[in-house]
Each structure stands twice: as structure tokens, then as C-alpha cells.
mmCIF file of C-alpha atoms and ligand atoms in Angstrom:
data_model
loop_
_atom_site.group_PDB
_atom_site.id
_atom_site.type_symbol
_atom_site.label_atom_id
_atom_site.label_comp_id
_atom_site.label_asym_id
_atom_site.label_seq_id
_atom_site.Cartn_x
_atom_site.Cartn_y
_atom_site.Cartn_z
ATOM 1 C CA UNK A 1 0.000 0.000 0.000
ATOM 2 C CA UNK A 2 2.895 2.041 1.162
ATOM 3 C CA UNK A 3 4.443 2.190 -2.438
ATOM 4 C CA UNK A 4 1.080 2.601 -3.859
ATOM 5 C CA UNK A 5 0.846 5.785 -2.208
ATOM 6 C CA UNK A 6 4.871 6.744 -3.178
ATOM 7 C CA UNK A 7 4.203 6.240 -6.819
ATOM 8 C CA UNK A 8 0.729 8.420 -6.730
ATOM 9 C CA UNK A 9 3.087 11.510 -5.181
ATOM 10 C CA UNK A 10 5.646 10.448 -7.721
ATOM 11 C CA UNK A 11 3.795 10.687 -10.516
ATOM 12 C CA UNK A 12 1.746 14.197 -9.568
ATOM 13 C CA UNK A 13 2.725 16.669 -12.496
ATOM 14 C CA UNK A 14 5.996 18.391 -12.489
ATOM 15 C CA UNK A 15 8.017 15.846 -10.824
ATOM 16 C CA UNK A 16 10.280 13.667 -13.329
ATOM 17 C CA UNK A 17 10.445 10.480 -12.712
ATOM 18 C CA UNK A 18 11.435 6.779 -14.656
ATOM 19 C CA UNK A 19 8.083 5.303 -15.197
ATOM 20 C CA UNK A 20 7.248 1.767 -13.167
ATOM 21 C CA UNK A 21 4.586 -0.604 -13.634
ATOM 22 C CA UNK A 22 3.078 1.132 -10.632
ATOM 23 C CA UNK A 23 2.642 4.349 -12.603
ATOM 24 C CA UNK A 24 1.044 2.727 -15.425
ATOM 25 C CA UNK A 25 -1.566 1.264 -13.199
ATOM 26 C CA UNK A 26 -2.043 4.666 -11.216
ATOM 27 C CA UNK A 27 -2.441 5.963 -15.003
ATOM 28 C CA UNK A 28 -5.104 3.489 -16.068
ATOM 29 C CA UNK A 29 -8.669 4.051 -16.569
ATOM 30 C CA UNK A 30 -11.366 1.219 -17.051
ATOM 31 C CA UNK A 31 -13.016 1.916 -20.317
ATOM 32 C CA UNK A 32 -15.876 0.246 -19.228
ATOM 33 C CA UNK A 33 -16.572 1.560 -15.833
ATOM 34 C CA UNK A 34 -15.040 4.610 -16.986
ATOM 35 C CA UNK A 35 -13.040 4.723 -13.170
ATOM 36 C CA UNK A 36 -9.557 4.462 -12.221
ATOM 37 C CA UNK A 37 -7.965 1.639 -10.300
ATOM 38 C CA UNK A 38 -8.505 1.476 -6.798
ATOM 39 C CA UNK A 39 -5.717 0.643 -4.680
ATOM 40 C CA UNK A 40 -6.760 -2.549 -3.633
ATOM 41 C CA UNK A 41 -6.940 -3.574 -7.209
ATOM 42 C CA UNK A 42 -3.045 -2.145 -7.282
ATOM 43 C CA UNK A 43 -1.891 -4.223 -4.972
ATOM 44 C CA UNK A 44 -3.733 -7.265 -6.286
ATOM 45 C CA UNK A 45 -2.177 -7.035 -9.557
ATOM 46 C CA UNK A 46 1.309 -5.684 -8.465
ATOM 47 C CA UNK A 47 1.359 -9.531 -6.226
ATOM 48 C CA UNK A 48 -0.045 -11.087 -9.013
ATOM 49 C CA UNK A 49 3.585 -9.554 -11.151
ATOM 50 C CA UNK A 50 5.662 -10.400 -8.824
ATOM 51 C CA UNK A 51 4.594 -14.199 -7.649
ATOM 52 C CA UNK A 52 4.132 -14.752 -11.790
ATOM 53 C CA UNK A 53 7.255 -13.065 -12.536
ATOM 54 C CA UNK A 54 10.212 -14.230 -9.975
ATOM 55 C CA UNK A 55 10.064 -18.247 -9.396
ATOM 56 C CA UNK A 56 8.942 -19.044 -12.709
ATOM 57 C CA UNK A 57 11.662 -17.888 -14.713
ATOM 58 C CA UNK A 58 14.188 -19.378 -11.953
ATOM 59 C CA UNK A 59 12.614 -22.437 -12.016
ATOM 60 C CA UNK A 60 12.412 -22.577 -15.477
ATOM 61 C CA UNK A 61 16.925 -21.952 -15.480
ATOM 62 C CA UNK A 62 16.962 -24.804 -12.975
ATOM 63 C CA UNK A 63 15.120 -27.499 -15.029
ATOM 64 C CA UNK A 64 17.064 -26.437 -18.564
ATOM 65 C CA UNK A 65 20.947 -26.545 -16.738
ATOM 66 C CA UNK A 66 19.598 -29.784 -15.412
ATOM 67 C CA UNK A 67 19.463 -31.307 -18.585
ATOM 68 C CA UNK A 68 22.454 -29.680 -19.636
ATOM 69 C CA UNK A 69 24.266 -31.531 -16.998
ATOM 70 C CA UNK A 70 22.377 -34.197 -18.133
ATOM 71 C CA UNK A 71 22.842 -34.958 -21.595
ATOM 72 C CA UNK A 72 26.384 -32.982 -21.730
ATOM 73 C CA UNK A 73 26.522 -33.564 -25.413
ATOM 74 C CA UNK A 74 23.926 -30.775 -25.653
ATOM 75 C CA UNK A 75 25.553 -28.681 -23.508
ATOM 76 C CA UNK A 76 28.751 -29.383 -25.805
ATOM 77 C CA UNK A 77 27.290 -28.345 -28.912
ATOM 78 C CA UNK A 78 25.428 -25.441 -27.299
ATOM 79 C CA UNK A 79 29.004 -24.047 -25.840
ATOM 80 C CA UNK A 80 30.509 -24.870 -29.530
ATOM 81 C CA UNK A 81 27.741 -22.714 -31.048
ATOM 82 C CA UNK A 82 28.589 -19.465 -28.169
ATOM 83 C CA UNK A 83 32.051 -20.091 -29.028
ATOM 84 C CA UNK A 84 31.732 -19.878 -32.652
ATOM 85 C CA UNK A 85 29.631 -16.556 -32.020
ATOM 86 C CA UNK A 86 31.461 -14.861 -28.656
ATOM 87 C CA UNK A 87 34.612 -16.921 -28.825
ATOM 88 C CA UNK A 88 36.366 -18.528 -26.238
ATOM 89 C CA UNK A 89 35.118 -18.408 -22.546
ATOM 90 C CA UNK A 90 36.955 -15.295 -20.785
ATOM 91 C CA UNK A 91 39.234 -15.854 -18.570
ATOM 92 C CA UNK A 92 37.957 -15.373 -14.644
ATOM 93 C CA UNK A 93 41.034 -13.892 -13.366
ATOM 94 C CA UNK A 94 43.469 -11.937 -15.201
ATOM 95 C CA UNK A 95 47.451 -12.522 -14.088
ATOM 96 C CA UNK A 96 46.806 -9.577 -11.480
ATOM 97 C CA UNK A 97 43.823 -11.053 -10.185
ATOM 98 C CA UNK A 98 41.456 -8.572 -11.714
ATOM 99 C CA UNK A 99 38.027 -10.106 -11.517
ATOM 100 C CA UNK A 100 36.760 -9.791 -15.314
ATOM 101 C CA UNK A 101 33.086 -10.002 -15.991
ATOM 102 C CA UNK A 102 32.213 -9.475 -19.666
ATOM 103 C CA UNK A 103 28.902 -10.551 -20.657
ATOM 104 C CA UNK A 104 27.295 -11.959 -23.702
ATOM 105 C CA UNK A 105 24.872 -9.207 -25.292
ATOM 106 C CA UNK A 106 21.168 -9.486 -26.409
ATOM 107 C CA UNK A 107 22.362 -8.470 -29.549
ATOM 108 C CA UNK A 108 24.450 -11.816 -29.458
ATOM 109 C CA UNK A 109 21.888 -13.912 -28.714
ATOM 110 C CA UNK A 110 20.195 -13.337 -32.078
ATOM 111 C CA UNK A 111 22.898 -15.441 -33.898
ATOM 112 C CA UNK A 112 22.699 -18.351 -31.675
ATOM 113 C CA UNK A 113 19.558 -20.708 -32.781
ATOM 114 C CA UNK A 114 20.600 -23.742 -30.994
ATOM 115 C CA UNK A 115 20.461 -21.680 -27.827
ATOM 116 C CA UNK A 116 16.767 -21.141 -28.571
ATOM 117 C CA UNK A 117 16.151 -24.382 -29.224
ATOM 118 C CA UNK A 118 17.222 -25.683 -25.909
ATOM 119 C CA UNK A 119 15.527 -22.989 -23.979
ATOM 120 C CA UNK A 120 12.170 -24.068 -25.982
ATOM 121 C CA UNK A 121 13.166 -27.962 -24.862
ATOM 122 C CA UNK A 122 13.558 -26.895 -21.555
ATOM 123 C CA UNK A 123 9.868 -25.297 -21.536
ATOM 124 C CA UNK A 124 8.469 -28.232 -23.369
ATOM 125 C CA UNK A 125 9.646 -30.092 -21.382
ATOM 126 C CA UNK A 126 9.110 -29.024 -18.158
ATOM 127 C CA UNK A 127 6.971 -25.907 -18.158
ATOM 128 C CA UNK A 128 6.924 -24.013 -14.815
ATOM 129 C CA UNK A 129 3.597 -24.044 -14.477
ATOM 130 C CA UNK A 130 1.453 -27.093 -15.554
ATOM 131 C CA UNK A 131 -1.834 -25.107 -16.060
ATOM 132 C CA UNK A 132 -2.155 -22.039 -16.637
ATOM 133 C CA UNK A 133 -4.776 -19.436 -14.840
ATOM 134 C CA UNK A 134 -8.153 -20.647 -14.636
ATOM 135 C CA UNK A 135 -10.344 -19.097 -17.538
ATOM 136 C CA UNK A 136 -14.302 -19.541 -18.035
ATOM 137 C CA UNK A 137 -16.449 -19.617 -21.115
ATOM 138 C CA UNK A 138 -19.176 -16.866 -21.570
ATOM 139 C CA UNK A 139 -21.669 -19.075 -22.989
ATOM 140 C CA UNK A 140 -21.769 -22.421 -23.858
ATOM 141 C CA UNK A 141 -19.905 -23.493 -26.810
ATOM 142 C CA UNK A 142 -19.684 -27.162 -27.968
ATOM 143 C CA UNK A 143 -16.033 -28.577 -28.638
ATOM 144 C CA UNK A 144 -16.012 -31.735 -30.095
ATOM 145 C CA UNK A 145 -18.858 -33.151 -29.183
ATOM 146 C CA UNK A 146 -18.579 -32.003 -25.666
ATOM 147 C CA UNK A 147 -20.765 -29.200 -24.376
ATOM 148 C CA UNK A 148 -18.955 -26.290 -22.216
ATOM 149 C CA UNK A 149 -21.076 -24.855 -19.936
ATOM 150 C CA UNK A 150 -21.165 -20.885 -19.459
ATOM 151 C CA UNK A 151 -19.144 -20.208 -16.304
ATOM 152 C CA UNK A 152 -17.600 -23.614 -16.722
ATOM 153 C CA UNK A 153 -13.981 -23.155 -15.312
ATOM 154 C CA UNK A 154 -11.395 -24.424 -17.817
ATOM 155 C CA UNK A 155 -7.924 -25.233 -17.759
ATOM 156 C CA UNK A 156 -5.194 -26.538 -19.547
ATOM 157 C CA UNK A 157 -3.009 -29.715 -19.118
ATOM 158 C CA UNK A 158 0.356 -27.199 -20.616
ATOM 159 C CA UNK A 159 2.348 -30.329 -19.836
ATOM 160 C CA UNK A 160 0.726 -32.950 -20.955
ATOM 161 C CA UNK A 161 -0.071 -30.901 -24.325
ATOM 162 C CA UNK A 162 3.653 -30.476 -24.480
ATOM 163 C CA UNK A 163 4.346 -34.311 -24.390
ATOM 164 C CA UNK A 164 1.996 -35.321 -26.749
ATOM 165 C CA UNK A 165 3.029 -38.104 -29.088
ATOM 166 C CA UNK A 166 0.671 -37.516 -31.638
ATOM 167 C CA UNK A 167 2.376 -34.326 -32.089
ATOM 168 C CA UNK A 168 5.976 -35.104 -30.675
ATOM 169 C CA UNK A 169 8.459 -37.732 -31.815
ATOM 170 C CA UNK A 170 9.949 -39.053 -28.429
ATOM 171 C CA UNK A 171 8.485 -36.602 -26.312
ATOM 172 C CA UNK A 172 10.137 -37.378 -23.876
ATOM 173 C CA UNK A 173 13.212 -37.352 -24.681
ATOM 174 C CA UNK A 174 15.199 -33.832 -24.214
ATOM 175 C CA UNK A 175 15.995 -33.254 -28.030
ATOM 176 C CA UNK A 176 16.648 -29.402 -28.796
ATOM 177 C CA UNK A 177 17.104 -29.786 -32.839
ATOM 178 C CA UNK A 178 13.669 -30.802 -33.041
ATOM 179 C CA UNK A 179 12.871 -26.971 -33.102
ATOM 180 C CA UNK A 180 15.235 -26.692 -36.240
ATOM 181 C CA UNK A 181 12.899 -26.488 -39.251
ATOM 182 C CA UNK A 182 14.964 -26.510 -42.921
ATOM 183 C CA UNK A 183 14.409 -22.737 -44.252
ATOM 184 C CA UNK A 184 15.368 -22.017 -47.822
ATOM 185 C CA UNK A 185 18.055 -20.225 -46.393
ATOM 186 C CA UNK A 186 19.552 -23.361 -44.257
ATOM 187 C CA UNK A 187 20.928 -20.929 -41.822
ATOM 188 C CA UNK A 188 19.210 -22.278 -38.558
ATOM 189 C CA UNK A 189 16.669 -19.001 -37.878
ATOM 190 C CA UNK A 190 13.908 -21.883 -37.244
ATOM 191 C CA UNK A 191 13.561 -20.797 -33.666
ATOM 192 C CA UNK A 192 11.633 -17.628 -34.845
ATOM 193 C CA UNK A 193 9.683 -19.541 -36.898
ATOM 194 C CA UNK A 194 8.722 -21.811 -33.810
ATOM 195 C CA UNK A 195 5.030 -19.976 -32.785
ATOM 196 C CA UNK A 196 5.550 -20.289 -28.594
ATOM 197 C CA UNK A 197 2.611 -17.820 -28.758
ATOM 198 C CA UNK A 198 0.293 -20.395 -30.556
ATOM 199 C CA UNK A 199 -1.107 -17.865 -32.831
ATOM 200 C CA UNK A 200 -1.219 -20.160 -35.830
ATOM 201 C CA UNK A 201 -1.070 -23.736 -34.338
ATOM 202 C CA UNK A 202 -0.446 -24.801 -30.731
ATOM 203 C CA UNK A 203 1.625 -27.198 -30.009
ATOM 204 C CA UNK A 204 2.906 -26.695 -26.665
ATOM 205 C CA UNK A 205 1.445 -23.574 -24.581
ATOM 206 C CA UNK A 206 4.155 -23.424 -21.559
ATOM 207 C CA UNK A 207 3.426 -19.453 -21.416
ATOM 208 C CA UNK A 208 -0.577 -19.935 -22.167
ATOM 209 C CA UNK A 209 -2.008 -18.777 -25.644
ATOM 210 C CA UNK A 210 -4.758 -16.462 -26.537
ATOM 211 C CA UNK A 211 -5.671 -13.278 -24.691
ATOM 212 C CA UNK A 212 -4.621 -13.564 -21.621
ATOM 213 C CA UNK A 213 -1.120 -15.656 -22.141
ATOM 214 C CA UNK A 214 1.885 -14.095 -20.013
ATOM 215 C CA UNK A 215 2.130 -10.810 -21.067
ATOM 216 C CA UNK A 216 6.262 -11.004 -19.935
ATOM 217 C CA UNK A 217 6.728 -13.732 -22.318
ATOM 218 C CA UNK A 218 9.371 -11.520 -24.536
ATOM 219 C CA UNK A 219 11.250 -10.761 -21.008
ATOM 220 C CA UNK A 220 11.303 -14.217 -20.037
ATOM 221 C CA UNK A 221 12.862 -15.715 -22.959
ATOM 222 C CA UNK A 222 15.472 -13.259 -23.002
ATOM 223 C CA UNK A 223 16.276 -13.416 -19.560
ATOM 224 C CA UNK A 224 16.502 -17.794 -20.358
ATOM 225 C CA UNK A 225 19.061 -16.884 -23.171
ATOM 226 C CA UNK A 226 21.105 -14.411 -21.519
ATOM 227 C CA UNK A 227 21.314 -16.657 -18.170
ATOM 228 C CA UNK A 228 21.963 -19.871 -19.858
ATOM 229 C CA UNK A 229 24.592 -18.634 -22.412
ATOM 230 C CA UNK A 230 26.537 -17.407 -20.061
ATOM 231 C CA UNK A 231 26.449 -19.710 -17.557
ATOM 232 C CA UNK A 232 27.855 -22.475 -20.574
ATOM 233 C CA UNK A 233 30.036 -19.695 -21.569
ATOM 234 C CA UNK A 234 31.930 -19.095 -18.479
ATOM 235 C CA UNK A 235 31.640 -23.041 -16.952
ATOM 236 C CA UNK A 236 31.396 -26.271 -17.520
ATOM 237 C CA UNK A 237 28.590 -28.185 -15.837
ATOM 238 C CA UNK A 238 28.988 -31.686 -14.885
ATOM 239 C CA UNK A 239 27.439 -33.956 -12.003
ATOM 240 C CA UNK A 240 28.627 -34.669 -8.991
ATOM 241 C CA UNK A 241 30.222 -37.811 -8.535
ATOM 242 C CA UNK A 242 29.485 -39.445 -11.559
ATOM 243 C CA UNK A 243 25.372 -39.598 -9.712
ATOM 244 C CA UNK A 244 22.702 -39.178 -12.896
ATOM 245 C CA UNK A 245 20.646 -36.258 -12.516
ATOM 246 C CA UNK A 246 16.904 -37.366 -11.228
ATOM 247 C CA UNK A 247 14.103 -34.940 -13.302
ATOM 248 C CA UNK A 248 11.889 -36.237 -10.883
ATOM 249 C CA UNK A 249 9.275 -33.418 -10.430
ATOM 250 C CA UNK A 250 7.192 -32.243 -7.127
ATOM 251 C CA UNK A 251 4.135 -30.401 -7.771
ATOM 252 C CA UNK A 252 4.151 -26.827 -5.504
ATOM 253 C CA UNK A 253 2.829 -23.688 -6.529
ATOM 254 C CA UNK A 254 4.493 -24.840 -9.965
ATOM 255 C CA UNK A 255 6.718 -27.830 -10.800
ATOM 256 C CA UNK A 256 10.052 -27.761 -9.438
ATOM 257 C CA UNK A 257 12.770 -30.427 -9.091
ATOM 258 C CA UNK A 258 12.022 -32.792 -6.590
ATOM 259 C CA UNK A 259 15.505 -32.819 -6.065
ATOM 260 C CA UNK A 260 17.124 -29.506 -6.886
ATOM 261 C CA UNK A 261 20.136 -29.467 -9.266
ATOM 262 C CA UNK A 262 23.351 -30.355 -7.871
ATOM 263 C CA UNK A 263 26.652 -29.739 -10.263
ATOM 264 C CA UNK A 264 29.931 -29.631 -10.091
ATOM 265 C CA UNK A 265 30.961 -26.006 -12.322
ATOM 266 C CA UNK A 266 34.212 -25.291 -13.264
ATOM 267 C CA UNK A 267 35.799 -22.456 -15.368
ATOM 268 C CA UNK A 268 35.912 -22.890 -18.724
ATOM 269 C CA UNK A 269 38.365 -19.989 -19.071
ATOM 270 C CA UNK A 270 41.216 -20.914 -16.846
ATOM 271 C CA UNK A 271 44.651 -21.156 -18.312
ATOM 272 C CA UNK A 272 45.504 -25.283 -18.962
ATOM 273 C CA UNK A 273 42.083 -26.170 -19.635
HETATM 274 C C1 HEM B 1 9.725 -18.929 -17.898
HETATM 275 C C2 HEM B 1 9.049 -17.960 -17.339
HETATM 276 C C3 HEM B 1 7.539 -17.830 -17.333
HETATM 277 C C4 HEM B 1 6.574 -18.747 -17.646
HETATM 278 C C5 HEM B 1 6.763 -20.191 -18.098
HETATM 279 C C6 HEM B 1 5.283 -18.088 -17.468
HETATM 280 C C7 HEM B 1 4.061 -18.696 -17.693
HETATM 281 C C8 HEM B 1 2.840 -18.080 -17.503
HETATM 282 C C9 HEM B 1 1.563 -18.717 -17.695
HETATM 283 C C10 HEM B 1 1.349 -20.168 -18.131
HETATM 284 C C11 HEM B 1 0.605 -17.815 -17.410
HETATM 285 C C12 HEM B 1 -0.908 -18.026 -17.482
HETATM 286 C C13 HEM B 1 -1.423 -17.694 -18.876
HETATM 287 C C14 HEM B 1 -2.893 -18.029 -19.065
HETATM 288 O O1 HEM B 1 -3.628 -18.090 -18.082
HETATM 289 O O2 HEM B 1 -3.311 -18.248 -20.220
HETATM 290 C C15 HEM B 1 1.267 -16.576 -17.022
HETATM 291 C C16 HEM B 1 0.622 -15.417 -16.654
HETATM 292 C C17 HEM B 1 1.254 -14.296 -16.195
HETATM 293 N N1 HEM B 1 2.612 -14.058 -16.173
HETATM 294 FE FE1 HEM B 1 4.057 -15.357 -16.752
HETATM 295 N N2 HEM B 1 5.495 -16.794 -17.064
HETATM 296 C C18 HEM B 1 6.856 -16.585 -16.969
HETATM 297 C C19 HEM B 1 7.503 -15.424 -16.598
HETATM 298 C C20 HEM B 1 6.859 -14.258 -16.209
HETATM 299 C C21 HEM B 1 7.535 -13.041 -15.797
HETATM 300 C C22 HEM B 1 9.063 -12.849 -15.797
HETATM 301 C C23 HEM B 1 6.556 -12.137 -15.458
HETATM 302 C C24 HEM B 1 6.669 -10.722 -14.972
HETATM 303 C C25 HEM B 1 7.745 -9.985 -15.015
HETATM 304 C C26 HEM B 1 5.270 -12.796 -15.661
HETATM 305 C C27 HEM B 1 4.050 -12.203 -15.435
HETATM 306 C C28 HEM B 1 2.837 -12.810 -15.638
HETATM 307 C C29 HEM B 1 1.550 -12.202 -15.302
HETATM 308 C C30 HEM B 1 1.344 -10.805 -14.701
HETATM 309 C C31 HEM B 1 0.559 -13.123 -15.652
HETATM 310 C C32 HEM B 1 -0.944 -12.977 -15.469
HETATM 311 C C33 HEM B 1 -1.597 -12.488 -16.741
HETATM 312 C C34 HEM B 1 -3.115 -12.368 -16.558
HETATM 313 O O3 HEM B 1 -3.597 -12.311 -15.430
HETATM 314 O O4 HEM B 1 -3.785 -12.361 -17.568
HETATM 315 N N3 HEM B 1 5.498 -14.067 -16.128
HETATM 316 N N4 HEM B 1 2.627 -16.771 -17.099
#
């Protein structure tokens, strides 16, 4: 409530200010009911941001380095690809024990497909959340044969639609290049062609489709990219021990690892490796 309040002061005329997702809210009007927000309402949807917006994404990086541990032939080609792009893995440490931290850039990121096909894996795979929000119908509609009630609540099985063998070969096996579609050009861009938003044909929904899918779906995927190539980039992941990584899942407010990712990492970039 407290930071409801700041950003209404913030935002009176005259005072500059960068311009959060509070101030669009404190900005909005309801077409409808022709009324601004109430602050209740605020808070409600400023929760609803954060709860959607923090584990899922870091849940999401948990379950797609597991596999990369995993299956560390994937994790081979994908460094070979960030390599070919970036070049070798920085060193950590320079000779005077300088820490050096340089990033991969979005701009990067464009020219690496086979990233984007193992972050799309990763959410076919195991999508954060297994359903999405509940929805309702506004009058009955018939679907198949079946009748849908008006008011009905509806969901979605996002994982189960994901592992679908009628539209998946092996689908459950984690198997990135099945995103790569031949282009004329033959240049790997099949990633963009892959519709996550299911606006022509849905074939896995692991951020929801239609109206109301998650409206941070842009952020999320580049936040994936930009954690996972640099992660690869800067070490290698292996297990620990020799033990297989379990995928086993447990069901909480989404699906998490049931037991949570244990690697050894070491850096890629130190001299002798
Ligand atoms: C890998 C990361 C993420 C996944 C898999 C994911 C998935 C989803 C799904 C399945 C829904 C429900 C869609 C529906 O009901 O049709 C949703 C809604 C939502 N997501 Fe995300 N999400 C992710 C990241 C984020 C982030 C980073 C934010 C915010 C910064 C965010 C904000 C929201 C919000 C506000 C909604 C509710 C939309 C509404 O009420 O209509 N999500 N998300």
C-alpha cells in the first residue's frame, strides 16, 4: 500500500520520474466503468507480477541446466555454437587477479539458434507451471462433441499438451534440434519460426495462448538466453560424482525439481584447460 501511495506523489505533475509498472496502473482508466484503479486492485495485480514473474523464470533456469548436466553432449554443442559466435570463454582472473566479468549481449543472442532451441526444450519439457490461470467460457460453446457450460472453469493440461506423441516424436526425450525447421536459407533461424505464442497452431502452450497468455513472455525468454549462455560460456557443468541427474518433479505452486540441481561447475576460461 505504502508504495502505492509513493508512486501516486511520484507521478503528480511536475516531478520527473522513470516510469514503473506502478505508474502505469495509477495511469489506467477502465473503459468500461469509466473509473480508475482502486488501490486494492493495485496491490492485487502488483502480487499477481511479482509471484508470476520471480520463481517461474528461476525455475524454469533450474530445469534447462539440469538437462544440460544431463545430456552434456547438448551442452557441448550449445558451448561450440557461443564459441563460434562470442569466442572462447573469458578468462575469470586476469594474471593480477582482476576479476573480469564481460557478458554476452542481447544483440548476441540473435545469432545463436541452438540456444533457442534448448531454452524451448527446456519449456516443453518441463513448463513451470502445468496449467495455466483458470479461464471460463461466456456461454456455452460445444467442442467436439462435448458441451462447455457458461461459467464452466477451464484449464489446460500445458504439460501434458507439451508431451503429446501424436504431435511429438519421443516426447520425452530432451531433443533441442527438433525446433530446427529446414528454411530455404539453411541458416538455422527456425527458432523464430517456432510460434511459442500459438497464434497459428499450438503445439505446446508453456506461457498460455490467446488473450490472456503471459504478457512477460518476450522478457522471459530473453532473460533464459542471456542466463543460460553465459552460464555455458563461463563453466562447464557436470554432475557430482558421476550420480545421474533425477528430473523427478514435485508439484508446488508450480513444478520444481524434486531434487534440486546439484553440479559440479568449473571455469571454462582458466589457463591449462
Ligand atoms: C519462464 C518464465 C515464465 C513462464 C513459463 C510463465 C508462464 C505463464 C503462464 C502459463 C501464465 C498463465 C497464462 C494463461 O492463463 O493463459 C502466465 C501469466 C502471467 N505471467 Fe508469466 N510466465 C513466466 C515469466 C513471467 C515473468 C518474468 C513475469 C513478470 C515480469 C510474468 C508475469 C505474468 C503475469 C502478470 C501473468 C498474469 C496475466 C493475466 O492475469 O492475464 N510471467 N505466465
Amino acid at each position: 500500500m505504502d508504495v502505492v501511495k509513493q508512486r501516486q506523489q511520484k507521478t503528480k505533475p511536475g516531478k520527473e520520474c522513470v516510469v514503473a509498472y506502478m505508474d502505469t496502473l495509477v495511469d489506467l482508466e477502465l473503459p468500461k466503468e469509466k473509473r480508475k484503479l482502486n488501490e486494492k486492485e493495485m496491490v492485487s495485480l502488483c502480487g499477481k507480477f511479482l509471484y508470476r514473474g520471480t520463481d517461474t523464470t528461476s525455475v524454469a533456469l533450474q530445469w534447462i541446466m539440469a538437462n544440460l548436466v544431463k545430456y552434456p553432449h547438448v551442452q557441448t554443442k550449445l558451448y561450440e555454437e557461443i564459441n563460434g559466435i562470442v569466442g572462447p570463454s573469458p578468462q575469470l582472473r586476469e594474471k593480477n587477479e582482476k576479476a573480469v566479468m564481460v557478458m554476452i549481449k542481447e544483440e548476441d543472442l540473435q545469432r545463436m539458434p541452438y540456444l533457442k532451441y534448448v531454452i524451448l526444450e527446456g519449456l516443453r519439457r518441463h513448463p513451470p507451471s502445468h496449467f495455466v490461470l483458470p479461464h471460463t467460457v461466456t456461454k456455452d460453446v460445444e467442442l467436439e462433441g462435448y458441451l462447455v457450460p457458461k461459467d464452466a472453469l477451464v484449464n489446460f493440461l500445458v504439460a501434458d499438451i507439451g508431451c503429446d506423441p501424436k504431435v511429438w516424436d519421443e516426447p520425452l526425450v530432451f531433443k533441442p534440434k527438433r525446433f530446427f525447421i529446414n528454411t530455404s536459407s539453411g541458416n538455422g533461424e527456425a527458432a523464430d519460426l517456432f510460434d511459442i505464442t500459438g497464434s497459428r497452431e499450438i503445439k505446446m502452450m508453456s506461457f498460455g495462448a490467446g488473450r490472456r497468455i503471459c504478457p512477460a513472455i518476450g522478457l522471459a525468454l530473453l532473460h533464459l538466453e542471456l542466463f543460460v549462455a553465459n552460464l555455458v560460456w563461463y563453466f562447464e557443468w557436470k554432475t557430482v560424482g558421476g550420480n545421474t541427474v533425477d528430473l523427478s518433479e514435485k508439484q508446488e505452486f508450480i513444478t520444481v525439481m524434486k531434487y534440486p540441481l546439484r553440479a559440479h561447475i568449473s571455469p571454462r576460461g582458466f589457463p591449462g584447460k
